[in-house]
Amino acid sequence: MAPQPGGAAWQDAGMELGTRGIRSSGRGSGSIEITLPSRLRALSGLNCQITWQDSPVPQVTLTPDLSLARAALARLWGLLLPALGLPQQPLPAMQVSLYGGTALIWEDALTLSRSAPHEAAAVGQVLAALLILALPAMPPGHAVALAYLATGAVADSAYQADCAIAARAFCPRAAAPLDGFGDGLWQSVARLAPPLQALRTALAADQARYRSLCAAVRTGAPLDLTGLLP
């Protein structure tokens, strides 16, 4: 997971998503309509600006109004920084994808732009990505683990072991809908961040122990954290 994650390969390459026919929306209406590919389902309900470009190969561009999603990300950013003990600063410029692994994706931001409760998976994914944006030195597994403890959702299964180790040390929240802007979530982040950081520091100093714990997670063996917790 990168601080400014890119989109899927088809997005980065500007790949065409298929061919659709333009049809009349009904006799006498004067309007036309087109069905967009299912990959764009996350944009359902949004207003789009329509732009026509004259050229040897004319183009019609649809620009979705994602202002509410951007505002939701900025609001979450403003809650995250004080929870981590960091000074307030504007949300940095970043790339947000339509789809992604642990990247920031528009679908999650749009979910958070709506009224609570919000799906835990959306909150967890956004939180993990913003954590790395706020603390670039934070390993992805640590960010995913902290987001998991606070939301109960694993943002990236590649870091399942980190989440399991964190869960053994601390009590994660049940994966149920929550208010992504509620005091409870951000109090949890503030409370869990320091002890989880202490655990990460201890494991970083003992890589053999960390590898042993990851192996135990894969095999289902008990996790022994003796001597690692304050």
mmCIF file of C-alpha atoms in Angstrom:
data_model
loop_
_atom_site.group_PDB
_atom_site.id
_atom_site.type_symbol
_atom_site.label_atom_id
_atom_site.label_comp_id
_atom_site.label_asym_id
_atom_site.label_seq_id
_atom_site.Cartn_x
_atom_site.Cartn_y
_atom_site.Cartn_z
ATOM 1 C CA MET A 1 0.000 0.000 0.000
ATOM 2 C CA ALA A 2 1.489 3.331 -1.034
ATOM 3 C CA PRO A 3 0.748 6.788 0.337
ATOM 4 C CA GLN A 4 -0.518 7.927 -3.063
ATOM 5 C CA PRO A 5 -1.750 4.687 -4.602
ATOM 6 C CA GLY A 6 -2.436 4.328 -8.278
ATOM 7 C CA GLY A 7 -5.421 2.743 -9.916
ATOM 8 C CA ALA A 8 -5.740 -0.674 -11.476
ATOM 9 C CA ALA A 9 -3.734 -1.278 -14.649
ATOM 10 C CA TRP A 10 -6.703 -0.662 -16.914
ATOM 11 C CA GLN A 11 -7.196 2.755 -15.332
ATOM 12 C CA ASP A 12 -3.554 3.810 -15.415
ATOM 13 C CA ALA A 13 -3.385 2.947 -19.100
ATOM 14 C CA GLY A 14 -6.627 4.774 -19.878
ATOM 15 C CA MET A 15 -7.959 1.488 -21.230
ATOM 16 C CA GLU A 16 -11.264 1.527 -23.021
ATOM 17 C CA LEU A 17 -14.067 -0.103 -21.061
ATOM 18 C CA GLY A 18 -16.070 -1.323 -24.011
ATOM 19 C CA THR A 19 -18.454 -0.104 -26.661
ATOM 20 C CA ARG A 20 -22.012 0.972 -25.971
ATOM 21 C CA GLY A 21 -24.800 2.121 -28.254
ATOM 22 C CA ILE A 22 -26.547 5.472 -27.854
ATOM 23 C CA ARG A 23 -30.325 5.165 -27.898
ATOM 24 C CA SER A 24 -33.390 7.313 -27.479
ATOM 25 C CA SER A 25 -34.685 7.605 -23.926
ATOM 26 C CA GLY A 26 -38.272 7.633 -25.074
ATOM 27 C CA ARG A 27 -40.507 8.889 -27.831
ATOM 28 C CA GLY A 28 -40.981 12.635 -27.607
ATOM 29 C CA SER A 29 -38.414 13.211 -24.818
ATOM 30 C CA GLY A 30 -35.696 14.511 -27.097
ATOM 31 C CA SER A 31 -33.033 12.954 -24.826
ATOM 32 C CA ILE A 32 -30.680 10.059 -25.468
ATOM 33 C CA GLU A 33 -29.100 7.586 -23.054
ATOM 34 C CA ILE A 34 -26.239 5.125 -22.833
ATOM 35 C CA THR A 35 -25.634 2.238 -20.429
ATOM 36 C CA LEU A 36 -22.191 2.426 -18.822
ATOM 37 C CA PRO A 37 -20.100 -0.692 -18.036
ATOM 38 C CA SER A 38 -20.584 -2.401 -14.665
ATOM 39 C CA ARG A 39 -17.052 -1.366 -13.650
ATOM 40 C CA LEU A 40 -18.444 2.132 -13.199
ATOM 41 C CA ARG A 41 -21.223 0.998 -10.859
ATOM 42 C CA ALA A 42 -19.637 2.912 -7.960
ATOM 43 C CA LEU A 43 -20.590 6.146 -9.718
ATOM 44 C CA SER A 44 -24.325 5.370 -9.661
ATOM 45 C CA GLY A 45 -26.415 8.360 -8.612
ATOM 46 C CA LEU A 46 -23.729 10.979 -9.245
ATOM 47 C CA ASN A 47 -24.211 14.001 -11.458
ATOM 48 C CA CYS A 48 -21.804 14.169 -14.390
ATOM 49 C CA GLN A 49 -20.672 17.111 -16.462
ATOM 50 C CA ILE A 50 -20.863 16.262 -20.165
ATOM 51 C CA THR A 51 -18.217 17.781 -22.440
ATOM 52 C CA TRP A 52 -18.015 17.516 -26.216
ATOM 53 C CA GLN A 53 -14.592 17.917 -27.848
ATOM 54 C CA ASP A 54 -14.327 18.646 -31.562
ATOM 55 C CA SER A 55 -11.359 16.911 -33.163
ATOM 56 C CA PRO A 56 -10.605 14.520 -36.038
ATOM 57 C CA VAL A 57 -11.835 11.886 -33.570
ATOM 58 C CA PRO A 58 -14.590 13.676 -31.582
ATOM 59 C CA GLN A 59 -14.905 12.768 -27.912
ATOM 60 C CA VAL A 60 -17.621 12.982 -25.285
ATOM 61 C CA THR A 61 -16.277 13.200 -21.723
ATOM 62 C CA LEU A 62 -18.259 12.468 -18.563
ATOM 63 C CA THR A 63 -16.824 14.112 -15.429
ATOM 64 C CA PRO A 64 -18.507 12.769 -12.265
ATOM 65 C CA ASP A 65 -19.119 15.174 -9.392
ATOM 66 C CA LEU A 66 -17.011 13.681 -6.592
ATOM 67 C CA SER A 67 -16.984 16.795 -4.411
ATOM 68 C CA LEU A 68 -18.871 15.095 -1.562
ATOM 69 C CA ALA A 69 -16.421 12.182 -1.590
ATOM 70 C CA ARG A 70 -13.461 14.577 -1.484
ATOM 71 C CA ALA A 71 -15.076 16.453 1.398
ATOM 72 C CA ALA A 72 -15.540 13.181 3.299
ATOM 73 C CA LEU A 73 -11.850 12.320 2.891
ATOM 74 C CA ALA A 74 -10.812 15.799 4.048
ATOM 75 C CA ARG A 75 -13.079 15.524 7.084
ATOM 76 C CA LEU A 76 -11.638 12.125 8.024
ATOM 77 C CA TRP A 77 -8.132 13.522 7.590
ATOM 78 C CA GLY A 78 -8.990 16.322 10.002
ATOM 79 C CA LEU A 79 -10.089 13.743 12.595
ATOM 80 C CA LEU A 80 -7.120 11.417 12.070
ATOM 81 C CA LEU A 81 -4.320 13.922 12.656
ATOM 82 C CA PRO A 82 -5.254 14.883 16.242
ATOM 83 C CA ALA A 83 -5.955 11.222 17.032
ATOM 84 C CA LEU A 84 -2.313 10.541 16.120
ATOM 85 C CA GLY A 85 -1.068 13.610 17.979
ATOM 86 C CA LEU A 86 -0.133 15.374 14.742
ATOM 87 C CA PRO A 87 -0.722 19.059 13.917
ATOM 88 C CA GLN A 88 -3.545 19.923 11.569
ATOM 89 C CA GLN A 89 -2.634 20.403 7.928
ATOM 90 C CA PRO A 90 -4.578 20.266 4.654
ATOM 91 C CA LEU A 91 -5.152 16.888 3.075
ATOM 92 C CA PRO A 92 -2.263 16.420 0.610
ATOM 93 C CA ALA A 93 -2.901 15.979 -3.081
ATOM 94 C CA MET A 94 -3.301 12.294 -3.767
ATOM 95 C CA GLN A 95 -4.503 9.862 -6.353
ATOM 96 C CA VAL A 96 -7.786 8.103 -5.640
ATOM 97 C CA SER A 97 -8.753 5.101 -7.735
ATOM 98 C CA LEU A 98 -12.074 3.675 -8.768
ATOM 99 C CA TYR A 99 -10.842 0.304 -7.527
ATOM 100 C CA GLY A 100 -7.825 -0.700 -5.460
ATOM 101 C CA GLY A 101 -6.317 -3.012 -2.875
ATOM 102 C CA THR A 102 -5.554 -0.963 0.203
ATOM 103 C CA ALA A 103 -5.543 2.176 -1.926
ATOM 104 C CA LEU A 104 -7.976 5.017 -1.473
ATOM 105 C CA ILE A 105 -10.901 4.293 -3.731
ATOM 106 C CA TRP A 106 -13.849 6.457 -4.698
ATOM 107 C CA GLU A 107 -16.433 3.842 -3.773
ATOM 108 C CA ASP A 108 -15.356 3.948 -0.108
ATOM 109 C CA ALA A 109 -15.151 7.738 -0.094
ATOM 110 C CA LEU A 110 -18.648 7.915 -1.562
ATOM 111 C CA THR A 111 -19.894 5.514 1.127
ATOM 112 C CA LEU A 112 -18.493 7.825 3.788
ATOM 113 C CA SER A 113 -20.089 10.859 2.152
ATOM 114 C CA ARG A 114 -23.499 9.417 3.010
ATOM 115 C CA SER A 115 -25.228 9.330 6.375
ATOM 116 C CA ALA A 116 -24.015 6.925 9.072
ATOM 117 C CA PRO A 117 -23.855 4.081 9.763
ATOM 118 C CA HIS A 118 -21.058 3.298 7.318
ATOM 119 C CA GLU A 119 -19.809 -0.124 6.300
ATOM 120 C CA ALA A 120 -16.823 -1.166 8.417
ATOM 121 C CA ALA A 121 -14.931 -2.296 5.306
ATOM 122 C CA ALA A 122 -15.150 1.179 3.762
ATOM 123 C CA VAL A 123 -14.043 2.918 6.961
ATOM 124 C CA GLY A 124 -11.204 0.440 7.486
ATOM 125 C CA GLN A 125 -9.917 0.794 3.944
ATOM 126 C CA VAL A 126 -9.923 4.586 4.021
ATOM 127 C CA LEU A 127 -8.401 4.685 7.502
ATOM 128 C CA ALA A 128 -5.530 2.371 6.534
ATOM 129 C CA ALA A 129 -4.709 4.455 3.456
ATOM 130 C CA LEU A 130 -4.889 7.764 5.327
ATOM 131 C CA LEU A 131 -2.648 6.391 8.089
ATOM 132 C CA ILE A 132 0.145 5.825 5.589
ATOM 133 C CA LEU A 133 -0.473 9.235 4.067
ATOM 134 C CA ALA A 134 -0.139 10.802 7.531
ATOM 135 C CA LEU A 135 2.837 8.667 8.582
ATOM 136 C CA PRO A 136 4.813 7.668 5.460
ATOM 137 C CA ALA A 137 7.270 5.630 7.527
ATOM 138 C CA MET A 138 4.471 3.438 8.884
ATOM 139 C CA PRO A 139 4.677 -0.092 7.414
ATOM 140 C CA PRO A 140 1.530 -1.088 5.524
ATOM 141 C CA GLY A 141 0.898 -4.027 7.831
ATOM 142 C CA HIS A 142 0.926 -1.747 10.857
ATOM 143 C CA ALA A 143 -1.551 0.645 9.229
ATOM 144 C CA VAL A 144 -3.872 -2.209 8.277
ATOM 145 C CA ALA A 145 -3.623 -3.646 11.801
ATOM 146 C CA LEU A 146 -4.505 -0.340 13.464
ATOM 147 C CA ALA A 147 -7.432 0.141 11.098
ATOM 148 C CA TYR A 148 -8.536 -3.412 11.882
ATOM 149 C CA LEU A 149 -8.476 -2.860 15.627
ATOM 150 C CA ALA A 150 -10.521 0.322 15.256
ATOM 151 C CA THR A 151 -13.075 -0.923 12.713
ATOM 152 C CA GLY A 152 -13.011 -4.723 12.798
ATOM 153 C CA ALA A 153 -12.366 -4.836 9.036
ATOM 154 C CA VAL A 154 -9.175 -6.111 7.386
ATOM 155 C CA ALA A 155 -8.297 -3.637 4.626
ATOM 156 C CA ASP A 156 -5.874 -6.020 2.898
ATOM 157 C CA SER A 157 -5.750 -9.793 3.400
ATOM 158 C CA ALA A 158 -2.011 -9.731 2.625
ATOM 159 C CA TYR A 159 -1.568 -8.354 6.155
ATOM 160 C CA GLN A 160 -3.862 -10.832 7.876
ATOM 161 C CA ALA A 161 -0.983 -11.974 10.100
ATOM 162 C CA ASP A 162 -0.354 -8.431 11.350
ATOM 163 C CA CYS A 163 -4.052 -8.117 12.160
ATOM 164 C CA ALA A 164 -4.086 -11.447 13.992
ATOM 165 C CA ILE A 165 -1.064 -10.481 16.099
ATOM 166 C CA ALA A 166 -2.666 -7.140 16.944
ATOM 167 C CA ALA A 167 -5.935 -8.882 17.816
ATOM 168 C CA ARG A 168 -4.097 -11.225 20.178
ATOM 169 C CA ALA A 169 -2.579 -8.247 21.977
ATOM 170 C CA PHE A 170 -5.603 -5.955 21.930
ATOM 171 C CA CYS A 171 -9.329 -6.381 21.551
ATOM 172 C CA PRO A 172 -10.506 -5.455 18.040
ATOM 173 C CA ARG A 173 -13.885 -3.949 17.374
ATOM 174 C CA ALA A 174 -16.564 -6.222 15.939
ATOM 175 C CA ALA A 175 -16.898 -5.790 12.175
ATOM 176 C CA ALA A 176 -20.267 -4.034 12.101
ATOM 177 C CA PRO A 177 -21.480 -0.767 10.553
ATOM 178 C CA LEU A 178 -20.261 2.319 12.402
ATOM 179 C CA ASP A 179 -20.099 6.091 12.201
ATOM 180 C CA GLY A 180 -16.870 6.915 10.397
ATOM 181 C CA PHE A 181 -16.948 10.392 11.913
ATOM 182 C CA GLY A 182 -18.089 9.410 15.405
ATOM 183 C CA ASP A 183 -16.079 10.156 18.536
ATOM 184 C CA GLY A 184 -15.932 6.459 19.434
ATOM 185 C CA LEU A 185 -13.898 5.519 16.376
ATOM 186 C CA TRP A 186 -11.354 8.292 16.749
ATOM 187 C CA GLN A 187 -11.002 7.788 20.490
ATOM 188 C CA SER A 188 -10.184 4.151 19.699
ATOM 189 C CA VAL A 189 -7.541 5.197 17.173
ATOM 190 C CA ALA A 190 -5.962 7.568 19.708
ATOM 191 C CA ARG A 191 -6.043 4.900 22.435
ATOM 192 C CA LEU A 192 -4.711 2.014 20.331
ATOM 193 C CA ALA A 193 -2.026 3.796 18.306
ATOM 194 C CA PRO A 194 0.632 4.118 21.068
ATOM 195 C CA PRO A 195 0.538 0.521 22.417
ATOM 196 C CA LEU A 196 0.363 -0.924 18.907
ATOM 197 C CA GLN A 197 3.376 1.187 17.956
ATOM 198 C CA ALA A 198 5.225 -0.183 20.997
ATOM 199 C CA LEU A 199 4.404 -3.736 19.879
ATOM 200 C CA ARG A 200 5.578 -2.997 16.341
ATOM 201 C CA THR A 201 8.843 -1.531 17.650
ATOM 202 C CA ALA A 202 9.454 -4.645 19.748
ATOM 203 C CA LEU A 203 8.802 -6.948 16.796
ATOM 204 C CA ALA A 204 10.947 -4.829 14.468
ATOM 205 C CA ALA A 205 13.823 -5.385 16.878
ATOM 206 C CA ASP A 206 13.226 -9.162 16.847
ATOM 207 C CA GLN A 207 12.491 -10.186 13.277
ATOM 208 C CA ALA A 208 12.860 -13.873 14.085
ATOM 209 C CA ARG A 209 10.086 -13.550 16.648
ATOM 210 C CA TYR A 210 7.921 -11.708 14.138
ATOM 211 C CA ARG A 211 8.420 -14.406 11.490
ATOM 212 C CA SER A 212 7.613 -17.058 14.076
ATOM 213 C CA LEU A 213 4.360 -15.309 14.983
ATOM 214 C CA CYS A 214 3.392 -14.962 11.311
ATOM 215 C CA ALA A 215 4.028 -18.678 10.832
ATOM 216 C CA ALA A 216 1.869 -19.417 13.871
ATOM 217 C CA VAL A 217 -0.964 -17.386 12.349
ATOM 218 C CA ARG A 218 -0.749 -19.396 9.121
ATOM 219 C CA THR A 219 -0.844 -22.734 10.945
ATOM 220 C CA GLY A 220 -3.388 -21.733 13.569
ATOM 221 C CA ALA A 221 -0.947 -22.224 16.443
ATOM 222 C CA PRO A 222 -1.300 -20.155 19.645
ATOM 223 C CA LEU A 223 0.358 -16.729 19.561
ATOM 224 C CA ASP A 224 2.783 -16.158 22.414
ATOM 225 C CA LEU A 225 3.413 -12.450 22.954
ATOM 226 C CA THR A 226 5.239 -12.860 26.247
ATOM 227 C CA GLY A 227 7.730 -10.041 26.759
ATOM 228 C CA LEU A 228 6.439 -7.989 23.832
ATOM 229 C CA LEU A 229 3.746 -5.985 25.597
ATOM 230 C CA PRO A 230 4.313 -3.199 28.137
#
